[in-house]
């Protein structure tokens, strides 16, 4: 770890952290708060994915839908209108819309083969974006003059690394640059996330092996063909299973850094409070 003790952290002239954990537990909230303090650069992995690695594919997906409407098709073909995505740190909908949901095309789903292709492209884009962390640390300091740095990761980071493997290349690289901080949820948080997801299901990235098993189990359980699956019904069904699948993977990553609870993060209202929380977590870790 780049900070081994509370004093290491508190006395560091350049603080660098990477947040990970389930989506909805406060990663982006605390990142926005620190950015607003004026001395922290906020690097959003999902924003990098949507604007750099998948930006053209996301725009082309929107254009493909527009091309089905004769009025818009004529305007696009004559370069009379422009279609792009308006991605922000707090609005990553274009990324999730492109990722999509598998199932009945008439209900907004994607054929499973196309869905798997997009999952693979997202996985590669996320790994590339994570590997860009060191570049953005240098950029934030040398170009913009920010002394401190936050890497705000997506919920799927645990799918692409193995926290139990001392030789995991991606974790080694990230740990060289940042203090890895797990925002850990409780069982009550998990149930609340499931309730929210059931109300408004959103596309997710899955480990390929998990997706294949979940898809096969769902088809067997429902007796449906691939083209009959209601996309929202499937991802609702898969969500609690995905959280259970991810929980031990997040926990295994903690040996590479520290953990704080979502309740602790929720009490942080300014940069000094955040510094104190990280120092406390380092002290707990020993």
mmCIF file of C-alpha atoms in Angstrom, residues 22-26 188-202 236 239:
data_model
loop_
_atom_site.group_PDB
_atom_site.id
_atom_site.type_symbol
_atom_site.label_atom_id
_atom_site.label_comp_id
_atom_site.label_asym_id
_atom_site.label_seq_id
_atom_site.Cartn_x
_atom_site.Cartn_y
_atom_site.Cartn_z
ATOM 1 C CA UNK A 22 -21.367 -1.994 -5.245
ATOM 2 C CA UNK A 23 -22.973 0.772 -7.284
ATOM 3 C CA UNK A 24 -25.202 2.935 -5.126
ATOM 4 C CA UNK A 25 -23.118 2.982 -1.931
ATOM 5 C CA UNK A 26 -21.578 6.437 -2.291
ATOM 6 C CA UNK A 188 -29.547 -3.818 4.872
ATOM 7 C CA UNK A 189 -27.789 -1.885 2.112
ATOM 8 C CA UNK A 190 -27.933 -4.933 -0.154
ATOM 9 C CA UNK A 191 -31.669 -5.301 0.367
ATOM 10 C CA UNK A 192 -32.184 -1.596 -0.343
ATOM 11 C CA UNK A 193 -30.127 -1.864 -3.552
ATOM 12 C CA UNK A 194 -32.245 -4.835 -4.649
ATOM 13 C CA UNK A 195 -35.429 -2.858 -3.923
ATOM 14 C CA UNK A 196 -34.177 0.106 -5.952
ATOM 15 C CA UNK A 197 -33.066 -2.117 -8.817
ATOM 16 C CA UNK A 198 -36.411 -3.905 -8.925
ATOM 17 C CA UNK A 199 -38.091 -0.516 -9.281
ATOM 18 C CA UNK A 200 -35.745 0.695 -12.060
ATOM 19 C CA UNK A 201 -33.628 -2.143 -13.533
ATOM 20 C CA UNK A 202 -30.446 -0.963 -15.255
ATOM 21 C CA UNK A 236 -34.171 -8.289 -12.157
ATOM 22 C CA UNK A 239 -29.412 -8.855 -9.839
#
